[in-house]
Amino acid sequence: MKVGIYGTGRVAGSLARALSALPGVAVVGLAGRRPDRVAALARATGVPACSADEVTRAADLLLILVSDGAIGPVAAELAASADLPGGDDQAGLAARWVVHCAGSWGPEVLAPLTARGWEAATWHPLQAFPTAQSSPMIGATWTITSDDEPLAAYLEALTGQLHGRPHRLAAQHRAAYHAAAVMAANYPAALVAHAVAVLGDCGFPPDRAVQALLPLAHGALDALAEAGVPGGLTGPVMRGDVATITSHLRILDERPDTAALYRAAGLGIVPFAQAQGLPEDVAARLRAALTPSENLP
C-alpha cells in the first residue's frame, strides 16, 4: 500500500515513522501548507517531501493529518486542484482512499473529496501524541468510521500491524465518543493542574508538585486497569467520608474554580460509591456537602 501524508504536526510525524516501518506499506510522500515545515519533517522521518498534487497522485491511501478545523479546508483545496480528476472521470486518480485522524469529525468533513470519487474514513487513535517522535501505543484503541467496507477492513488490518485494537464506530456515536475521550484524557490533567496549584499553597514548587502527584495519578489509573469501574475507584467519596470532604472544601473554597471542579468530580463519584454499597443516607450527606450552598433547596 502506497501511503501519502498531508500534514506536518505531531501525528503526521509519528505516523510517518510508524507506517514506514511496516511491511507492505510505503510512505511515498509528505506534503503540507508550509514548505519549511514539510522539509523539516521530511528530513526527520526520511519520507520524501512533495507537493499536494504529487502526494495525491502517488498514494493509494492519503492521510490528512492536520488540526481538526483545517481538515475541511484542506479537503476542499485538494478537491479543487486542477490536476485532480473529478466527477465520473477518474482516469489518473491514484489515491482512492482518504482518511483523517480527528476524533471530533466523521468522514463527512471529507465531502469535497468524496464528491470527486474518493472513499473516506475517520481513523482515530485513543492516545495522546505529545511530540512528533511519539509512537503509537501498543494496545491503543483506534476507532474507524466509514461507509466503505474495503477501506474500513484495511484500516482494521493496519491498526493490527501497529499493535493497536480496532473498533468500528457508528457515525451517530462520534460526538459522545469524542466527549468520553476528552473527559478521560484532558479533564484528569486539568484536575492534576489544579492539584499542583493547591500544593503550591503548601510550599511545593510547581515541578516538585508534579513529581509528587504523578505517581498517585498513575496509581489511580493502574487501579482502574486492575479492578475496573467502580471497583478501582478509591478515596473519601467512595468511603462516604463526609468529614474529610467538608474539611477539604473549607480550604478549597478560597479557590472557587478549584472548588467547583472538586465538587463536580465528587458528585460524579457518588453513584459509583452507591453501586459499591454506600448507604443512601451517607450518599445524601455527601451530596449535601458537595453541592454549593446557593444550589441547595
Rosetta silent file (secondary structure, phi, psi, omega in degrees, C-alpha in Angstrom):
SEQUENCE: MKVGIYGTGRVAGSLARALSALPGVAVVGLAGRRPDRVAALARATGVPACSADEVTRAADLLLILVSDGAIGPVAAELAASADLPGGDDQAGLAARWVVHCAGSWGPEVLAPLTARGWEAATWHPLQAFPTAQSSPMIGATWTITSDDEPLAAYLEALTGQLHGRPHRLAAQHRAAYHAAAVMAANYPAALVAHAVAVLGDCGFPPDRAVQALLPLAHGALDALAEAGVPGGLTGPVMRGDVATITSHLRILDERPDTAALYRAAGLGIVPFAQAQGLPEDVAARLRAALTPSENLP
SCORE:     score description
SCORE:     0.000 S_00000001
   1 L     0.000  127.069  176.195    0.000    0.000    0.000 S_00000001
   2 E   -91.675  119.888 -175.703    1.350    3.415   -1.001 S_00000001
   3 E  -112.456  132.018  172.813    0.527    5.953    1.720 S_00000001
   4 E  -113.356  149.340 -178.397    0.750    9.720    1.384 S_00000001
   5 E  -124.138  129.822  170.727    0.586   12.167    4.268 S_00000001
   6 E  -112.874  112.345 -178.940   -0.688   15.742    4.201 S_00000001
   7 L   144.161  155.144 -176.293    0.323   17.475    7.434 S_00000001
   8 L  -134.178   16.680 -177.476    3.410   18.363    9.438 S_00000001
   9 L   -90.089 -160.386 -173.914    2.299   18.116   13.082 S_00000001
  10 H   -67.094  -44.072 -179.570    2.837   15.569   15.825 S_00000001
  11 H   -67.424  -38.866  177.814    0.504   12.879   14.494 S_00000001
  12 H   -59.957  -45.966  179.554    1.930   13.286   10.983 S_00000001
  13 H   -64.592  -42.597 -179.588    5.469   12.792   12.273 S_00000001
  14 H   -63.220  -47.850 -177.115    4.510    9.833   14.425 S_00000001
  15 H   -72.817  -30.866  175.349    2.612    8.007   11.691 S_00000001
  16 H   -58.509  -43.225  179.166    5.221    8.793    9.055 S_00000001
  17 H   -70.498  -48.523 -174.349    7.754    6.927   11.184 S_00000001
  18 H   -65.313  -44.326 -177.704    5.467    4.127   12.321 S_00000001
  19 H   -70.673  -33.030  179.069    3.960    3.341    8.923 S_00000001
  20 H   -62.251  -24.791 -177.484    7.331    3.469    7.169 S_00000001
  21 L   -86.718   -5.083 -174.853    8.459    0.582    9.374 S_00000001
  22 L   -88.421  139.321  174.021    5.566   -1.722    8.421 S_00000001
  23 L   -67.764  140.764  178.770    5.909   -4.468    5.826 S_00000001
  24 L    81.823    2.998  179.338    3.720   -3.925    2.813 S_00000001
  25 L  -123.911  130.035  174.856    3.429   -0.163    3.458 S_00000001
  26 E  -123.555  118.389  175.633    5.418    2.517    1.654 S_00000001
  27 E   -84.929  105.823 -165.996    5.060    6.136    2.771 S_00000001
  28 E   -92.738  -12.853 -178.959    5.627    7.739   -0.597 S_00000001
  29 E  -173.849  155.372 -179.284    5.338   11.435    0.166 S_00000001
  30 E  -132.082  126.512 -179.007    4.758   14.181    2.685 S_00000001
  31 E  -133.194  168.590  178.733    3.042   17.472    1.842 S_00000001
  32 L  -179.129  178.037 -177.176    1.628   20.462    3.680 S_00000001
  33 L   -77.128  -26.893 -176.038    0.853   24.162    3.507 S_00000001
  34 L  -110.532  108.387 -177.173    4.248   25.310    4.814 S_00000001
  35 H   -57.554  -33.760 -179.113    7.205   24.150    2.708 S_00000001
  36 H   -65.561  -39.847  179.430    9.689   24.827    5.520 S_00000001
  37 H   -73.537  -35.222  175.265    7.841   22.501    7.910 S_00000001
  38 H   -60.418  -46.365 -178.473    7.381   19.883    5.192 S_00000001
  39 H   -63.361  -41.486 -178.883   11.126   19.944    4.521 S_00000001
  40 H   -65.082  -43.303 -179.600   11.980   19.699    8.213 S_00000001
  41 H   -70.791  -34.004  176.398    9.658   16.741    8.817 S_00000001
  42 H   -61.763  -43.201  177.815   10.863   15.035    5.650 S_00000001
  43 H   -63.181  -39.941 -176.117   14.448   15.252    6.915 S_00000001
  44 H   -72.240  -29.563 -174.535   13.424   13.934   10.325 S_00000001
  45 H  -106.719  -16.009 -176.117   11.401   10.979    9.029 S_00000001
  46 L    80.006    8.269  177.682   13.107   10.087    5.767 S_00000001
  47 L   -89.108  135.522 -177.853    9.826   10.487    3.859 S_00000001
  48 L   -62.569  136.615  172.182   10.169   12.430    0.583 S_00000001
  49 E   -79.538  140.500  179.943    8.849   15.993    0.607 S_00000001
  50 L  -154.619  176.215  178.028    6.482   16.737   -2.233 S_00000001
  51 L   -83.400  167.525  177.977    3.645   18.969   -3.332 S_00000001
  52 H   -61.156  -42.255  178.937   -0.015   18.306   -2.571 S_00000001
  53 H   -61.815  -41.195 -178.607   -0.619   17.326   -6.199 S_00000001
  54 H   -65.342  -41.002 -176.746    2.316   14.924   -6.128 S_00000001
  55 H   -71.041  -34.984  178.124    1.215   13.190   -2.937 S_00000001
  56 H   -70.867  -29.568  178.601   -2.359   12.707   -4.149 S_00000001
  57 H   -76.341  -33.130 -172.046   -1.076   11.256   -7.415 S_00000001
  58 H   -85.827  -23.361 -168.521    1.442    8.917   -5.785 S_00000001
  59 L   -97.887  147.375  167.157   -0.638    7.468   -2.940 S_00000001
  60 L   -86.108  -31.867  179.549   -3.270    4.752   -2.750 S_00000001
  61 E  -128.663  120.434  179.535   -4.216    5.972    0.723 S_00000001
  62 E  -105.595  123.201  175.920   -3.986    9.649    1.628 S_00000001
  63 E   -99.814  118.992  174.480   -3.877   10.604    5.315 S_00000001
  64 E   -96.277  105.159 -172.085   -4.911   14.203    6.049 S_00000001
  65 L  -117.011   73.721 -179.538   -3.248   14.829    9.417 S_00000001
  66 L  -126.053  177.637  178.511   -3.932   18.465   10.247 S_00000001
  67 L   -61.895  155.128 -173.865   -5.784   20.255   13.052 S_00000001
  68 H   -53.434  -43.954 -176.399   -9.495   19.465   13.328 S_00000001
  69 H   -71.651  -15.534 -178.158  -10.567   22.837   11.970 S_00000001
  70 H   -94.144  -10.148 -174.598   -8.262   22.577    8.948 S_00000001
  71 H   -61.347  -50.542 -179.647   -9.456   19.191    7.671 S_00000001
  72 H   -59.220  -50.635  177.713  -12.416   20.548    5.702 S_00000001
  73 H   -59.480  -38.863  178.218  -10.490   23.423    4.084 S_00000001
  74 H   -65.770  -43.054  177.782   -7.617   21.115    3.140 S_00000001
  75 H   -59.531  -41.278  179.504  -10.044   18.603    1.618 S_00000001
  76 H   -65.157  -41.096  179.214  -11.659   21.427   -0.363 S_00000001
  77 H   -63.503  -43.679  179.994   -8.273   22.681   -1.589 S_00000001
  78 H   -66.247  -39.611 -179.385   -7.228   19.207   -2.709 S_00000001
  79 H   -66.892  -28.932 -177.832  -10.578   18.584   -4.392 S_00000001
  80 L   -84.005   -2.389 -177.029  -10.314   21.881   -6.270 S_00000001
  81 L   -60.266  135.446  178.651   -6.919   21.022   -7.712 S_00000001
  82 L   -64.696  -23.660 -178.124   -6.814   21.355  -11.484 S_00000001
  83 L   -89.194   -0.790 -177.701   -4.745   18.144  -11.608 S_00000001
  84 L   -99.741  114.150  178.551   -7.319   16.089   -9.700 S_00000001
  85 L   -59.104  148.199 -178.469   -9.858   14.352  -11.966 S_00000001
  86 L  -131.639  178.040  179.150  -13.438   14.847  -10.859 S_00000001
  87 L    60.234 -136.041  179.576  -16.950   13.568  -11.404 S_00000001
  88 L   -87.483   -6.417 -178.944  -17.069   10.228  -13.199 S_00000001
  89 L   -87.674   92.504 -176.873  -13.753   10.838  -14.906 S_00000001
  90 L  -101.713   11.157  179.478  -11.358    9.011  -12.555 S_00000001
  91 L   -59.004  128.673  178.183   -8.581    8.423  -15.083 S_00000001
  92 L    83.733    0.787 -179.927   -5.249    9.059  -13.438 S_00000001
  93 L   -86.342  107.942 -175.537   -6.715    9.243   -9.942 S_00000001
  94 L   -85.590  -47.363 -172.579   -4.349    7.194   -7.794 S_00000001
  95 L   -83.967   92.998 -177.842   -5.431    7.999   -4.239 S_00000001
  96 L   -89.478  -11.026  178.359   -8.891    6.469   -3.993 S_00000001
  97 E  -116.872  133.155  176.412   -8.878    6.365   -0.190 S_00000001
  98 E  -132.591  135.661 -171.019   -8.655    9.436    2.025 S_00000001
  99 E  -138.300  141.929  168.285   -8.582    9.304    5.818 S_00000001
 100 E  -120.564  164.860 -174.435   -8.299   11.759    8.699 S_00000001
 101 L  -118.444   23.943  179.297   -7.415   11.013   12.326 S_00000001
 102 L   -85.780  139.803  179.744   -9.513   13.588   14.206 S_00000001
 103 L   -78.726  -25.023 -171.708  -11.839   12.315   16.906 S_00000001
 104 L   -86.131  -13.758 -177.468  -14.397   15.091   16.610 S_00000001
 105 L  -117.903  147.383  169.514  -15.237   14.665   12.912 S_00000001
 106 L   -92.814 -172.803 -179.765  -16.611   11.819   10.877 S_00000001
 107 H   -64.222  -16.692 -176.031  -15.838   11.143    7.204 S_00000001
 108 H   -61.932  -23.035  179.208  -18.383   13.787    6.162 S_00000001
 109 H   -67.773  -16.304  178.396  -15.766   16.519    6.628 S_00000001
 110 H   -93.995   16.257 -175.745  -14.009   14.998    3.613 S_00000001
 111 H   -52.983  -38.115  178.731  -17.094   15.543    1.418 S_00000001
 112 H   -57.378  -30.673  179.289  -15.263   17.709   -1.177 S_00000001
 113 H   -85.888  -36.196  177.237  -13.115   14.673   -1.976 S_00000001
 114 H   -64.862  -29.666  176.314  -15.863   12.056   -1.809 S_00000001
 115 L   -66.690  -19.305  178.105  -17.719   14.207   -4.348 S_00000001
 116 L   -98.171    8.972  173.622  -14.743   13.631   -6.656 S_00000001
 117 L   105.674    1.627  178.946  -14.932    9.849   -6.273 S_00000001
 118 L   -80.855  153.596  167.995  -12.785    9.129   -3.205 S_00000001
 119 E   -99.807  140.023 -169.617  -13.829    6.790   -0.391 S_00000001
 120 E  -125.310  157.492  177.511  -13.353    8.326    3.053 S_00000001
 121 E  -154.609  157.674  165.305  -12.899    7.265    6.652 S_00000001
 122 E  -105.107  134.088 -178.659  -12.114    8.512   10.122 S_00000001
 123 E  -135.342   96.502 -168.905   -9.321    6.585   11.879 S_00000001
 124 E  -113.621  124.327  177.400   -8.825    7.975   15.380 S_00000001
 125 E   -85.702  132.422  175.275   -6.290    6.765   17.946 S_00000001
 126 L   -85.470   69.096  175.935   -7.349    6.889   21.596 S_00000001
 127 L  -160.400  160.921  175.878   -3.976    8.149   22.757 S_00000001
 128 L   -93.853  150.034  174.009   -2.064   11.407   23.022 S_00000001
 129 L  -120.388   87.995 -175.371    0.907   12.292   20.821 S_00000001
 130 L   -62.935  -31.861 -179.803    2.958   14.732   22.923 S_00000001
 131 L  -139.251  169.642  176.705    5.669   15.078   20.262 S_00000001
 132 L   -70.768  -11.614  177.000    6.288   14.137   16.642 S_00000001
 133 L   -91.504   -5.352  179.944    8.615   11.428   17.989 S_00000001
 134 L   -64.231  146.036  179.420    5.798    9.745   19.940 S_00000001
 135 L  -106.976  151.023  171.317    4.948    6.231   18.808 S_00000001
 136 L   -57.134  133.511 -174.707    1.533    4.602   18.526 S_00000001
 137 L   -77.896  138.704  173.531    0.964    2.816   21.825 S_00000001
 138 L   -63.690  127.777  179.108    0.766   -0.959   21.967 S_00000001
 139 L    87.815   -2.090  178.654   -2.813   -1.854   22.801 S_00000001
 140 L   -67.451  144.731  176.675   -4.265    1.575   21.986 S_00000001
 141 E   -86.087  135.720  175.147   -7.762    1.568   20.531 S_00000001
 142 E  -119.262  120.288  179.738   -8.250    3.080   17.060 S_00000001
 143 E   -92.371  144.322 -174.636  -11.837    3.812   16.076 S_00000001
 144 E  -127.316  126.013  175.545  -12.890    3.516   12.450 S_00000001
 145 E  -127.756  119.123  179.631  -15.908    5.156   10.833 S_00000001
 146 L  -164.117  147.420  173.058  -16.513    4.601    7.131 S_00000001
 147 L   -88.399   -5.841 -177.236  -19.250    3.570    4.708 S_00000001
 148 L  -101.276  111.133 -175.038  -16.670    1.804    2.553 S_00000001
 149 H   -63.211  -45.335  178.660  -16.110   -1.772    3.749 S_00000001
 150 H   -59.468  -39.760  178.354  -12.773   -2.405    1.949 S_00000001
 151 H   -65.775  -46.693 -179.925  -11.332    0.812    3.414 S_00000001
 152 H   -60.972  -41.542  179.664  -12.611    0.033    6.913 S_00000001
 153 H   -65.254  -38.531  178.182  -11.243   -3.501    6.704 S_00000001
 154 H   -65.414  -41.502  179.396   -7.837   -2.224    5.577 S_00000001
 155 H   -65.077  -33.814  174.091   -7.708    0.248    8.472 S_00000001
 156 H   -62.043  -45.835  179.593   -8.536   -2.588   10.862 S_00000001
 157 H   -64.348  -40.578  179.419   -5.613   -4.575    9.475 S_00000001
 158 H   -64.157  -39.587  176.220   -3.323   -1.533    9.615 S_00000001
 159 H   -59.626  -42.848  177.548   -4.296   -0.970   13.253 S_00000001
 160 H   -62.217  -38.993  177.273   -3.307   -4.549   13.992 S_00000001
 161 H   -62.449  -30.749  177.399    0.070   -4.016   12.335 S_00000001
 162 L   -85.096    7.474 -179.969    0.569   -1.068   14.696 S_00000001
 163 L    64.587   30.392  176.333   -0.264   -3.399   17.616 S_00000001
 164 L  -103.381 -179.178  179.828   -3.472   -1.486   18.294 S_00000001
 165 E  -116.112  112.584  179.573   -7.070   -2.555   18.812 S_00000001
 166 E   -78.919  147.784  176.792   -9.511   -1.557   16.046 S_00000001
 167 E  -143.762  123.044  175.650  -13.114   -0.666   16.855 S_00000001
 168 E   -74.417  127.421 -177.952  -15.839    0.157   14.331 S_00000001
 169 L  -119.062  122.491  177.856  -17.677    3.286   15.492 S_00000001
 170 L   -66.976  145.418 -175.396  -21.066    4.265   14.078 S_00000001
 171 H   -58.263  -37.029 -176.592  -21.229    7.843   12.825 S_00000001
 172 H   -71.020  -11.757  179.607  -24.076    8.773   15.185 S_00000001
 173 H   -97.347   -0.830 -170.657  -21.922    7.869   18.198 S_00000001
 174 H   -64.981  -40.815 -178.724  -18.941   10.033   17.287 S_00000001
 175 H   -64.438  -43.919  178.362  -19.838   13.103   19.397 S_00000001
 176 H   -64.779  -40.691  177.894  -20.460   11.002   22.510 S_00000001
 177 H   -59.853  -45.921 -177.509  -17.295    9.010   21.829 S_00000001
 178 H   -69.142  -35.003  175.376  -15.183   12.141   21.497 S_00000001
 179 H   -60.825  -41.946  177.904  -16.695   13.629   24.656 S_00000001
 180 H   -62.837  -40.603  179.395  -15.676   10.463   26.515 S_00000001
 181 H   -63.598  -42.021  178.945  -12.151   10.733   25.106 S_00000001
 182 H   -63.927  -42.941  179.383  -11.855   14.361   26.221 S_00000001
 183 H   -61.960  -39.256 -177.190  -13.086   13.507   29.711 S_00000001
 184 H   -76.305  -33.043 -173.846  -10.575   10.663   30.031 S_00000001
 185 H   -96.427  -44.305 -171.523   -7.577   12.478   28.545 S_00000001
 186 H   -92.780  -39.780 -174.023   -7.968   16.199   29.239 S_00000001
 187 H   -70.395  -38.286  173.141  -10.025   16.501   32.388 S_00000001
 188 H   -59.576  -38.131  178.050   -7.768   14.378   34.633 S_00000001
 189 H   -64.373  -36.456  176.987   -4.868   16.573   33.503 S_00000001
 190 H   -65.301  -40.539  177.825   -6.900   19.653   34.441 S_00000001
 191 H   -63.115  -41.929  177.970   -7.573   18.200   37.893 S_00000001
 192 H   -64.234  -39.252  178.527   -3.867   17.497   38.357 S_00000001
 193 H   -60.696  -42.260  176.370   -3.045   21.055   37.261 S_00000001
 194 H   -66.704  -37.723  177.730   -5.396   22.413   39.935 S_00000001
 195 H   -63.986  -35.983  176.072   -3.903   19.997   42.479 S_00000001
 196 H   -61.184  -41.951  178.940   -0.441   21.341   41.597 S_00000001
 197 H   -64.253  -39.177  179.079   -1.679   24.861   42.399 S_00000001
 198 H   -65.920  -41.493  176.518   -3.077   23.683   45.743 S_00000001
 199 H   -65.390  -27.562  173.682    0.244   22.045   46.619 S_00000001
 200 H   -59.565  -36.596  175.860    1.871   25.346   45.711 S_00000001
 201 H   -65.888  -19.339 -179.995   -0.039   26.840   48.645 S_00000001
 202 L   -95.660    6.844  176.566    1.631   24.147   50.769 S_00000001
 203 L    97.979    6.019  178.892    5.142   25.184   49.720 S_00000001
 204 L   -84.692  126.365  168.414    5.697   22.842   46.772 S_00000001
 205 L   -63.470  153.193 -175.688    7.415   24.365   43.725 S_00000001
 206 H   -53.518  -45.876 -177.978    5.436   23.508   40.578 S_00000001
 207 H   -65.597  -37.010  178.257    7.896   20.925   39.247 S_00000001
 208 H   -69.840  -34.886  177.891    8.125   19.219   42.634 S_00000001
 209 H   -64.339  -43.132  177.727    4.336   19.209   42.925 S_00000001
 210 H   -60.963  -45.846  179.520    4.018   17.462   39.553 S_00000001
 211 H   -60.676  -35.376 -179.266    6.617   14.895   40.598 S_00000001
 212 H   -72.372  -36.279 -172.759    4.737   14.287   43.837 S_00000001
 213 H   -87.628  -28.766 -174.115    1.310   13.878   42.238 S_00000001
 214 H   -61.965  -41.650  176.428    2.060   11.843   39.114 S_00000001
 215 H   -60.473  -35.628  177.016    2.762    8.541   40.922 S_00000001
 216 H   -64.646  -44.385  179.614   -0.553    8.975   42.723 S_00000001
 217 H   -65.161  -42.792  177.777   -2.346    9.654   39.429 S_00000001
 218 H   -61.958  -40.045  179.076   -0.656    6.689   37.748 S_00000001
 219 H   -62.461  -37.796  178.103   -1.631    4.505   40.689 S_00000001
 220 H   -64.031  -41.103  178.530   -5.265    5.539   40.343 S_00000001
 221 H   -69.164  -37.388  177.101   -5.242    4.564   36.660 S_00000001
 222 H   -62.462  -36.900  178.361   -3.491    1.285   37.471 S_00000001
 223 H   -64.094  -39.218  176.767   -6.269    0.519   39.969 S_00000001
 224 H   -65.290  -39.817  178.665   -8.855    1.052   37.225 S_00000001
 225 H   -63.177  -34.923 -176.555   -6.872   -1.220   34.914 S_00000001
 226 H   -82.861  -43.258 -170.920   -6.798   -3.923   37.588 S_00000001
 227 H  -114.095   -8.248  178.693  -10.268   -3.664   39.127 S_00000001
 228 L    74.311 -165.395  179.248  -12.348   -1.706   36.584 S_00000001
 229 L  -116.087  127.664    8.813  -15.235    0.640   37.401 S_00000001
 230 L   -94.445    0.137 -171.906  -16.402    1.016   40.110 S_00000001
 231 L   -58.501  -30.397 -177.597  -14.073   -1.466   41.822 S_00000001
 232 L   -87.230   -0.548  179.326  -10.926    0.510   41.082 S_00000001
 233 L   -82.628  138.649  179.758  -12.254    3.811   42.474 S_00000001
 234 L  -133.525 -178.810  173.370  -10.934    4.900   45.862 S_00000001
 235 L   109.977  178.886 -172.163  -10.934    7.994   48.076 S_00000001
 236 H   -64.541  -33.432  178.130  -13.166    9.783   50.579 S_00000001
 237 H   -67.113  -43.825  179.059  -16.318    9.803   48.437 S_00000001
 238 H   -62.640  -30.760  179.207  -16.096    6.052   47.895 S_00000001
 239 H   -84.255  -12.175 -174.977  -15.651    5.631   51.657 S_00000001
 240 L    73.764   31.042 -175.093  -18.506    8.002   52.493 S_00000001
 241 L   -87.521   82.301 -176.607  -16.124   10.212   54.496 S_00000001
 242 H   -64.254  -38.653 -177.255  -18.241   13.369   54.788 S_00000001
 243 H   -61.851  -41.818  179.705  -15.968   14.952   57.427 S_00000001
 244 H   -66.904  -43.564  178.170  -12.909   14.786   55.150 S_00000001
 245 H   -58.254  -43.728 -179.090  -14.843   16.206   52.189 S_00000001
 246 H   -63.383  -41.683 -179.859  -16.070   19.087   54.358 S_00000001
 247 H   -66.566  -37.109  177.051  -12.559   19.879   55.615 S_00000001
 248 H   -61.312  -45.454 -174.802  -11.237   19.902   52.053 S_00000001
 249 H   -70.434  -27.280  175.340  -13.888   22.333   50.897 S_00000001
 250 H   -59.679  -35.783  178.699  -13.247   24.750   53.756 S_00000001
 251 H   -82.630  -46.245 -173.849   -9.773   25.235   52.252 S_00000001
 252 H   -69.078  -23.207  179.048  -10.629   24.875   48.573 S_00000001
 253 L   -64.376  -12.503  171.973  -13.435   27.427   48.707 S_00000001
 254 L   -74.148  -15.585  175.221  -10.639   30.010   48.816 S_00000001
 255 L  -120.036   85.646 -170.718  -10.004   28.876   45.219 S_00000001
 256 H   -56.309  -40.002 -179.556  -13.512   28.953   43.687 S_00000001
 257 H   -65.473  -42.094  178.514  -12.566   27.415   40.337 S_00000001
 258 H   -66.329  -41.824  179.012  -10.723   24.553   42.034 S_00000001
 259 H   -61.989  -38.193  179.306  -13.557   24.037   44.500 S_00000001
 260 H   -63.656  -40.603  176.643  -16.052   23.845   41.635 S_00000001
 261 H   -64.969  -43.974  179.757  -14.014   21.093   39.972 S_00000001
 262 H   -59.178  -45.927 -178.990  -13.666   19.224   43.277 S_00000001
 263 H   -64.355  -45.947 -177.722  -17.416   19.409   43.883 S_00000001
 264 H   -63.341  -44.545  179.368  -18.344   18.320   40.354 S_00000001
 265 H   -64.941  -41.552  179.099  -15.937   15.388   40.372 S_00000001
 266 H   -62.526  -45.272  177.983  -17.055   14.345   43.846 S_00000001
 267 H   -61.902  -34.166  178.408  -20.730   14.439   42.902 S_00000001
 268 H   -68.112  -24.658 -178.856  -19.894   12.360   39.843 S_00000001
 269 H   -82.961  -26.044 -173.829  -18.341    9.648   42.026 S_00000001
 270 H   -52.078  -47.326 -179.834  -21.306    9.307   44.419 S_00000001
 271 H   -59.570  -33.249  178.778  -23.359    6.957   42.164 S_00000001
 272 H   -71.489  -35.429  175.222  -20.366    4.627   41.840 S_00000001
 273 H   -63.321  -39.879  177.462  -19.944    4.612   45.614 S_00000001
 274 H   -64.625  -36.773  177.516  -23.598    3.645   45.917 S_00000001
 275 H   -64.295  -22.975  177.269  -23.041    0.833   43.424 S_00000001
 276 L   -93.589    8.929  173.131  -20.381   -0.419   45.819 S_00000001
 277 L   103.977    9.214  178.491  -22.833   -0.446   48.705 S_00000001
 278 L   -64.604  127.855 -178.719  -22.668    3.082   50.145 S_00000001
 279 L   -62.050  150.206 -177.043  -25.877    3.625   52.171 S_00000001
 280 H   -62.252  -36.867 -178.922  -28.378    6.140   50.794 S_00000001
 281 H   -66.675  -35.838  177.376  -28.272    8.322   53.923 S_00000001
 282 H   -70.460  -40.642  177.374  -24.474    8.675   53.627 S_00000001
 283 H   -60.102  -40.431  179.131  -24.800    9.407   49.908 S_00000001
 284 H   -62.922  -41.424  178.858  -27.320   12.135   50.717 S_00000001
 285 H   -66.577  -37.152  176.282  -24.912   13.742   53.214 S_00000001
 286 H   -62.722  -45.981  179.617  -22.128   13.586   50.635 S_00000001
 287 H   -61.076  -40.594  178.974  -24.301   15.297   48.032 S_00000001
 288 H   -63.394  -41.927 -179.284  -25.234   17.995   50.521 S_00000001
 289 H   -67.046  -34.470 -175.265  -21.577   18.590   51.400 S_00000001
 290 H   -89.013  -13.099 -179.652  -20.539   18.731   47.731 S_00000001
 291 L   -87.568  127.280  177.465  -23.393   20.919   46.488 S_00000001
 292 L   -54.434  143.710 -174.961  -22.717   24.681   46.653 S_00000001
 293 H   -57.689  -33.308 -177.637  -24.890   26.317   49.295 S_00000001
 294 H   -72.113  -14.239  179.709  -26.593   28.553   46.747 S_00000001
 295 H   -99.399   -4.688 -179.693  -27.799   25.435   44.894 S_00000001
 296 L   -74.791  146.182  179.439  -29.261   23.682   47.920 S_00000001
 297 L   -68.035    0.000    0.000  -33.076   23.586   48.203 S_00000001
